[in-house]
Short mmCIF file of C-alpha atoms in Angstrom, two decimals:
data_model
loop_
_atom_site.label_atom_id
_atom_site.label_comp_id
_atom_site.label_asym_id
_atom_site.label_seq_id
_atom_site.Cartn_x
_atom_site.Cartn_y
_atom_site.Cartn_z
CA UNK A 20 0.00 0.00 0.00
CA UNK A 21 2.73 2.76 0.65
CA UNK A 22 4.70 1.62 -2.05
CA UNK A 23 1.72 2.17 -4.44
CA UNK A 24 0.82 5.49 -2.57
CA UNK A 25 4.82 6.43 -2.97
CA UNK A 26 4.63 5.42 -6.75
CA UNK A 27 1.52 7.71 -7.61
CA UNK A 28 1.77 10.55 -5.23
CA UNK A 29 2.07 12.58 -8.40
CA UNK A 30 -0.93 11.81 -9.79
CA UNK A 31 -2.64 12.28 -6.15
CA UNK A 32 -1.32 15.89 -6.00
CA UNK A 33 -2.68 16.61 -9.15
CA UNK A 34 -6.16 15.33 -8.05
CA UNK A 35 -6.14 16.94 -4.63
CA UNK A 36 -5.43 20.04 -6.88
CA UNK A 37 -8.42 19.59 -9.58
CA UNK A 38 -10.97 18.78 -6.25
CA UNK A 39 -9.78 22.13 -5.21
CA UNK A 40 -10.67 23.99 -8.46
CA UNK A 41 -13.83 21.59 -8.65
CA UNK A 42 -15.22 23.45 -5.47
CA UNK A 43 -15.32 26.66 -6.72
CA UNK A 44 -15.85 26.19 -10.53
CA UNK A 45 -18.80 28.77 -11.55
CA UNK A 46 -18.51 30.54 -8.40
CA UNK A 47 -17.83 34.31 -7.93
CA UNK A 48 -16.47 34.23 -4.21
CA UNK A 49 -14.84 31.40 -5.32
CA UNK A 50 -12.75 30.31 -1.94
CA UNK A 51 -14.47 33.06 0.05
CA UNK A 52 -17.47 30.44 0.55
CA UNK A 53 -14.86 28.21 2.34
CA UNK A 54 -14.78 30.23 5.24
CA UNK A 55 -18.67 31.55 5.44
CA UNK A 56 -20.52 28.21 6.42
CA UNK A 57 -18.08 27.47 9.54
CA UNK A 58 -18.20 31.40 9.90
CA UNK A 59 -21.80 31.15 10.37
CA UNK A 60 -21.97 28.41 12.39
CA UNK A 61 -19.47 30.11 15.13
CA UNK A 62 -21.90 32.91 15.31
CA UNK A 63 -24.72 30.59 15.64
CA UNK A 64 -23.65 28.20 18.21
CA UNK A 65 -21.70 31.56 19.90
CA UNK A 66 -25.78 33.34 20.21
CA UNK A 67 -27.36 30.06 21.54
CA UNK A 68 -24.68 28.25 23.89
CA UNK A 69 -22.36 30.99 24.85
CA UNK A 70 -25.17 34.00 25.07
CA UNK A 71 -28.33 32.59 25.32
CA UNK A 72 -27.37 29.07 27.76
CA UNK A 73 -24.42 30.56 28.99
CA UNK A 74 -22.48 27.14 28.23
CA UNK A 75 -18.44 27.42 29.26
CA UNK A 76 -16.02 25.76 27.69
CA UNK A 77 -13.94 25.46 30.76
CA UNK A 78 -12.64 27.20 33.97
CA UNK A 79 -10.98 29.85 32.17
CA UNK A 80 -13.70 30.21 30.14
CA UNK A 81 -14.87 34.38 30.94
CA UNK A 82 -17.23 34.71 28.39
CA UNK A 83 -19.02 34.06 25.35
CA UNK A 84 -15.92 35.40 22.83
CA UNK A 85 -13.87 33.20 24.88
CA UNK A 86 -16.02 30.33 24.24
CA UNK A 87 -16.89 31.45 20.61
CA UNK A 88 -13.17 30.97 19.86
CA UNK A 89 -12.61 27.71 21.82
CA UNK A 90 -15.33 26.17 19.76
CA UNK A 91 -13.90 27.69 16.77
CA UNK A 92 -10.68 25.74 17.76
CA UNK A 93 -12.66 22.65 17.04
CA UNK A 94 -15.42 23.02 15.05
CA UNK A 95 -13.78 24.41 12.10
CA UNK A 96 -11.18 21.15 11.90
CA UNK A 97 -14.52 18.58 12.70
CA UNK A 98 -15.99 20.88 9.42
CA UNK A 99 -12.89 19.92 7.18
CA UNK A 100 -12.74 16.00 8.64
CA UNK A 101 -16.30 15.15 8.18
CA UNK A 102 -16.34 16.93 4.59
CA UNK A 103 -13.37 14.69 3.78
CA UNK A 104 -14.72 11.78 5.21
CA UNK A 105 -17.98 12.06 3.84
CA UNK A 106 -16.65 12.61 0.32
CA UNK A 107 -13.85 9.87 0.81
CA UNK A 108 -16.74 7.42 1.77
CA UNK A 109 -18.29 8.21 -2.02
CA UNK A 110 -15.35 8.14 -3.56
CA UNK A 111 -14.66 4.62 -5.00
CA UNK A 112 -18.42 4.32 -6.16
CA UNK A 113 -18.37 7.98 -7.56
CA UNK A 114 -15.22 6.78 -9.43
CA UNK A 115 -16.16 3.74 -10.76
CA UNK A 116 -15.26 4.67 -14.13
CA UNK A 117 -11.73 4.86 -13.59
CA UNK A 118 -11.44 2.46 -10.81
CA UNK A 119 -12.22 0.28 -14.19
CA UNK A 120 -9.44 0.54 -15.62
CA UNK A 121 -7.12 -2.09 -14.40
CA UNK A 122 -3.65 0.24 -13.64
CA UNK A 123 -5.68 3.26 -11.64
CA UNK A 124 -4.86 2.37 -7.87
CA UNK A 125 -7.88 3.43 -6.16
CA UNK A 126 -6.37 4.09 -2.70
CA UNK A 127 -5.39 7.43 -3.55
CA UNK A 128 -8.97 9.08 -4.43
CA UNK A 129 -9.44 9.28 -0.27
CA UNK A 130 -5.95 10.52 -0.38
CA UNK A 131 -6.63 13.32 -2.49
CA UNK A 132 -10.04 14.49 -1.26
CA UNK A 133 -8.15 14.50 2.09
CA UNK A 134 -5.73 16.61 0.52
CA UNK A 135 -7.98 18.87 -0.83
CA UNK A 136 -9.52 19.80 2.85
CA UNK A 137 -5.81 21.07 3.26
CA UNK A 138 -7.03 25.13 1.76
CA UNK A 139 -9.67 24.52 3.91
CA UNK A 140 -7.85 24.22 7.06
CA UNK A 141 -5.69 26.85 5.93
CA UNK A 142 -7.99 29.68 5.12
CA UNK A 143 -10.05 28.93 8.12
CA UNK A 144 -7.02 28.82 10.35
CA UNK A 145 -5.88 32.21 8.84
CA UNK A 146 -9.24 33.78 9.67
CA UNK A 147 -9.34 32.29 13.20
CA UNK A 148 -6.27 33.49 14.25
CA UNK A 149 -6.89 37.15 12.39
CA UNK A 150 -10.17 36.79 15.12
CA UNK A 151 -8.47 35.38 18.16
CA UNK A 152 -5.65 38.50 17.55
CA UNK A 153 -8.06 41.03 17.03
CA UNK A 154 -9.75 39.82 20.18
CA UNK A 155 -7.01 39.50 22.34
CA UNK A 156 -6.17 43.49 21.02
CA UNK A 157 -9.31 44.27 22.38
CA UNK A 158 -8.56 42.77 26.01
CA UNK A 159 -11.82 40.50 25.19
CA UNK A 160 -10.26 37.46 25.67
CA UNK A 161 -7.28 36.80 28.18
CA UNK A 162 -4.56 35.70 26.19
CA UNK A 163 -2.55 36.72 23.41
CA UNK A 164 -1.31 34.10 20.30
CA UNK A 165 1.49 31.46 21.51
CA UNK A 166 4.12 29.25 19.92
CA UNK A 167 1.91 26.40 20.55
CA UNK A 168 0.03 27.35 17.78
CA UNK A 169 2.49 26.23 15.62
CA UNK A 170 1.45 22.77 16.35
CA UNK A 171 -1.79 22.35 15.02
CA UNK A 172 -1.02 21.51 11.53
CA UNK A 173 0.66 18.73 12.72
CA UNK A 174 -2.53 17.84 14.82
CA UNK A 175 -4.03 18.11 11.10
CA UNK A 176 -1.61 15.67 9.32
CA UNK A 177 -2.41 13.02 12.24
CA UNK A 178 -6.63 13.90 11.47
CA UNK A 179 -6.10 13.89 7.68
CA UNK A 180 -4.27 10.44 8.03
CA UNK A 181 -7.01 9.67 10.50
CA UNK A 182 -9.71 10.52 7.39
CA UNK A 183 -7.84 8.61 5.13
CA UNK A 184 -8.02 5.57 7.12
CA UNK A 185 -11.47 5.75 7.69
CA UNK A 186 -12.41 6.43 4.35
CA UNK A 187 -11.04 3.18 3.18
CA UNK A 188 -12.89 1.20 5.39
CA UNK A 189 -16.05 3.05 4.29
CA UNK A 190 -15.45 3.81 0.57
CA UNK A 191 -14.80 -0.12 0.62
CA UNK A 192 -17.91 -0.91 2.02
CA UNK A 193 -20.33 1.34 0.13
CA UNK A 194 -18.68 -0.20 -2.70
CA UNK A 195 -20.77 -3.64 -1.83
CA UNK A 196 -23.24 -1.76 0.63
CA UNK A 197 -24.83 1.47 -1.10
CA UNK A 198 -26.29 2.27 2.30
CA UNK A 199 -22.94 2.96 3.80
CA UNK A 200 -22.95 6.45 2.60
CA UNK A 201 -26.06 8.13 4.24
CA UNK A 202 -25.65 6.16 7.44
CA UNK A 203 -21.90 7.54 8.04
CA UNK A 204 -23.92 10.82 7.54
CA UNK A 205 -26.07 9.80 10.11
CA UNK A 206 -23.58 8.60 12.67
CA UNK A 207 -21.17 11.69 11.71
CA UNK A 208 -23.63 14.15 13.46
CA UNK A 209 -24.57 11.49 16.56
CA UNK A 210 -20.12 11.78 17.02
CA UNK A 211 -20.37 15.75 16.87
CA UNK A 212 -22.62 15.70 19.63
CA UNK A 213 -20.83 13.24 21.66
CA UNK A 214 -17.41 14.80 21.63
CA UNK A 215 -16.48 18.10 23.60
CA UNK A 216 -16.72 20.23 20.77
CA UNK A 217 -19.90 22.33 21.76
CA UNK A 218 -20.04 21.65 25.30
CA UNK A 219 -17.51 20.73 28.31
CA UNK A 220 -16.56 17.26 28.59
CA UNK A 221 -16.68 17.93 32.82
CA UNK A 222 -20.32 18.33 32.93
CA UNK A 223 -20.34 14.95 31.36
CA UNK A 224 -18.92 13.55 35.67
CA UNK A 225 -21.62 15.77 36.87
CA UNK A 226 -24.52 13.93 35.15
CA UNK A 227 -25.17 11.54 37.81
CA UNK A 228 -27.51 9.28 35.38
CA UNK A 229 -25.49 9.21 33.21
CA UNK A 230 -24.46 5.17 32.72
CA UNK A 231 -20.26 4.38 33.20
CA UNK A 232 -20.15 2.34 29.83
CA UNK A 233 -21.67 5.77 28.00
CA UNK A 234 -18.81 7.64 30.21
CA UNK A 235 -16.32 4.79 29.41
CA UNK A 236 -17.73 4.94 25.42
CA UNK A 237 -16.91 8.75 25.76
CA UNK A 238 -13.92 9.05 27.14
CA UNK A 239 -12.43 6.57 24.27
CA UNK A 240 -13.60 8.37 21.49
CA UNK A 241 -10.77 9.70 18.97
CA UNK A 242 -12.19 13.08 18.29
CA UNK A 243 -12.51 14.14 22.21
CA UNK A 244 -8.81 13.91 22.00
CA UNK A 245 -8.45 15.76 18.53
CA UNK A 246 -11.03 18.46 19.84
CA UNK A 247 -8.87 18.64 23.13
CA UNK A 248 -5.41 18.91 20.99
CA UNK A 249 -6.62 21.68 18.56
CA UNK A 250 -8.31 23.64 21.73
CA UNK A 251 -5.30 23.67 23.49
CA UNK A 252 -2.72 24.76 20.68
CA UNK A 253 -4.65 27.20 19.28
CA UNK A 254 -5.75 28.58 22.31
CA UNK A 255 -1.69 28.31 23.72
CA UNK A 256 -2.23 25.54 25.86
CA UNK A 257 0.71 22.86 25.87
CA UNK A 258 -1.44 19.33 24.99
CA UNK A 259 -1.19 16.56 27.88
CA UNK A 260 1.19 14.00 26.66
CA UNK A 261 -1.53 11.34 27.13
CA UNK A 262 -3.93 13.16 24.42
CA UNK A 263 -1.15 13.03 21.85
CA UNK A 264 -0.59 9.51 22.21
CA UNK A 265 -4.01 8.22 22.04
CA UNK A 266 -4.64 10.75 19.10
CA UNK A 267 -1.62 8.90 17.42
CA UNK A 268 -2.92 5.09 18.31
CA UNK A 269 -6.23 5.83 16.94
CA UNK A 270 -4.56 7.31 13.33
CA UNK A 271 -2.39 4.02 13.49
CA UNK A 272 -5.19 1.92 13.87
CA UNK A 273 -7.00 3.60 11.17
CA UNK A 274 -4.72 3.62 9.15
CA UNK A 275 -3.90 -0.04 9.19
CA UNK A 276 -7.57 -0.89 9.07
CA UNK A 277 -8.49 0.75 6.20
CA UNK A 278 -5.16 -0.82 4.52
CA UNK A 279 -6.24 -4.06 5.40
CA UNK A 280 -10.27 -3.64 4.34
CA UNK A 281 -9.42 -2.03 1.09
CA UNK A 282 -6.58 -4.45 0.02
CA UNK A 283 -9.46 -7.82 1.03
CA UNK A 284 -11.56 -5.99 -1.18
CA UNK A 285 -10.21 -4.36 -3.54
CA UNK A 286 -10.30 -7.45 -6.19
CA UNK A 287 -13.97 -7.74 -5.81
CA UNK A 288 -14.62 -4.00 -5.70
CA UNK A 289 -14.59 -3.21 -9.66
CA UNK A 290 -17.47 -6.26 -10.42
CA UNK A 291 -19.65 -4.50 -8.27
CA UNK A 292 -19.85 -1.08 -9.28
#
């Protein structure tokens, strides 16, 4: 598999480049649209949880800009993940036409769409930390931009390899199982809600009915870690050691999986779609 992915990384940079100019073909903002849906959202979730239900994000949470930008920390990497991972899921199927041919290695469409959600991290990492400066000028947040922030593209290469693993598995099974698609689109916005992204994962201890194998379900989940790491650099936090590690298991493990699954079924896959 690496060999292959070694052998055509050429012709996976020049697909990760023609999904970018797919995006914004016929559009007059172009890349500006990019940043206006996760944009939007901040302000949205900002008005309801940090204004209107007064949610924290924290101890040092002081207020809603404070807890405006710690969500921004995470939601706009969950926005570039699940895009990739939904599209990587289609992507076999939606390429059947060239997965046809007998020398296209198909393992590198998820690649590339993953790729592609690369300007998208960027240009909504640019904006955020235009916002978190301004804010910080303004003394309406109580901190200032770190060195730590310097880490969280390397938090993205471990989710983008994360994607890519996952997307194998998936794109693999939609392949045989056309229902795969819509249900990871189901189960992709049950995970938003159960990992800290909106909320504190504290109040979590303090709900008392809450069952320990939901709390034991929860605290192994990969994308409370990834929502902790990106909070925490971007916000100039140093990560806890233990976050990084599991964050790096879980890519491994993805990784390999999807290797595996696509490689059992990637002789079958072209007689099917």
């Amino acid at each position: 598999m690496i060999h292959r992915l070694w052998e055509h990384r050429e012709l996976t940079l020049e697909m990760a480049r023609r999904h970018v100019r797919a995006m914004y073909v016929g559009s007059a903002l172009g890349a500006f649209w990019t940043v206006v849906q996760p944009f939007c959202m901040l302000v949205v979730y900002t008005l309801v949880f940090g204004l209107i239900m007064r949610v924290r994000l924290g101890a040092e949470d002081v207020g809603p800009w404070f807890y405006g930008l710690k969500l921004c920390a995470a939601l706009l990497p969950w926005q570039v993940f699940v895009d990739g991972f939904h599209r990587g899921t289609g992507a076999l199927v939606d390429n059947a036409h060239l997965l046809r041919k007998s020398v296209f290695p198909g393992e590198i469409l998820a690649v590339s769409l993953a790729l592609s959600g690369a300007i998208q991290f960027a240009l909504t990492m640019a904006l955020y930390l235009v916002l978190q400066a301004l804010l910080a000028g303004l003394g309406l947040v109580p901190f200032t931009l770190s060195a730590w922030v310097l880490a969280a593209p390397l938090v993205f290469v471990l989710q983008l390899l994360f994607t890519v693993g996952l997307s194998w598995v998936t794109g693999s099974l939609h392949a045989f199982f056309r229902d795969t698609a819509p249900l990871v689109s189901t189960l992709t916005t049950i995970w938003f809600f159960g990992s800290p992204i909106v909320y504190n994962p504290e109040y979590l201890d303090s709900w008392k009915s809450v069952p320990m194998w939901i709390r034991q379900l929860y605290a192994i989940n990969p994308w409370y870690r990834f929502a902790e790491l990106y909070q925490s650099t971007l916000m100039g936090f140093p990560p806890r050691p233990v976050t990084v590690l599991v964050v790096c298991i879980w890519t491994a493990g993805a990784l390999v999986a999807g290797a595996l699954v696509f490689d059992r079924m990637r002789k079958d896959m072209v007689d099917v779609i």
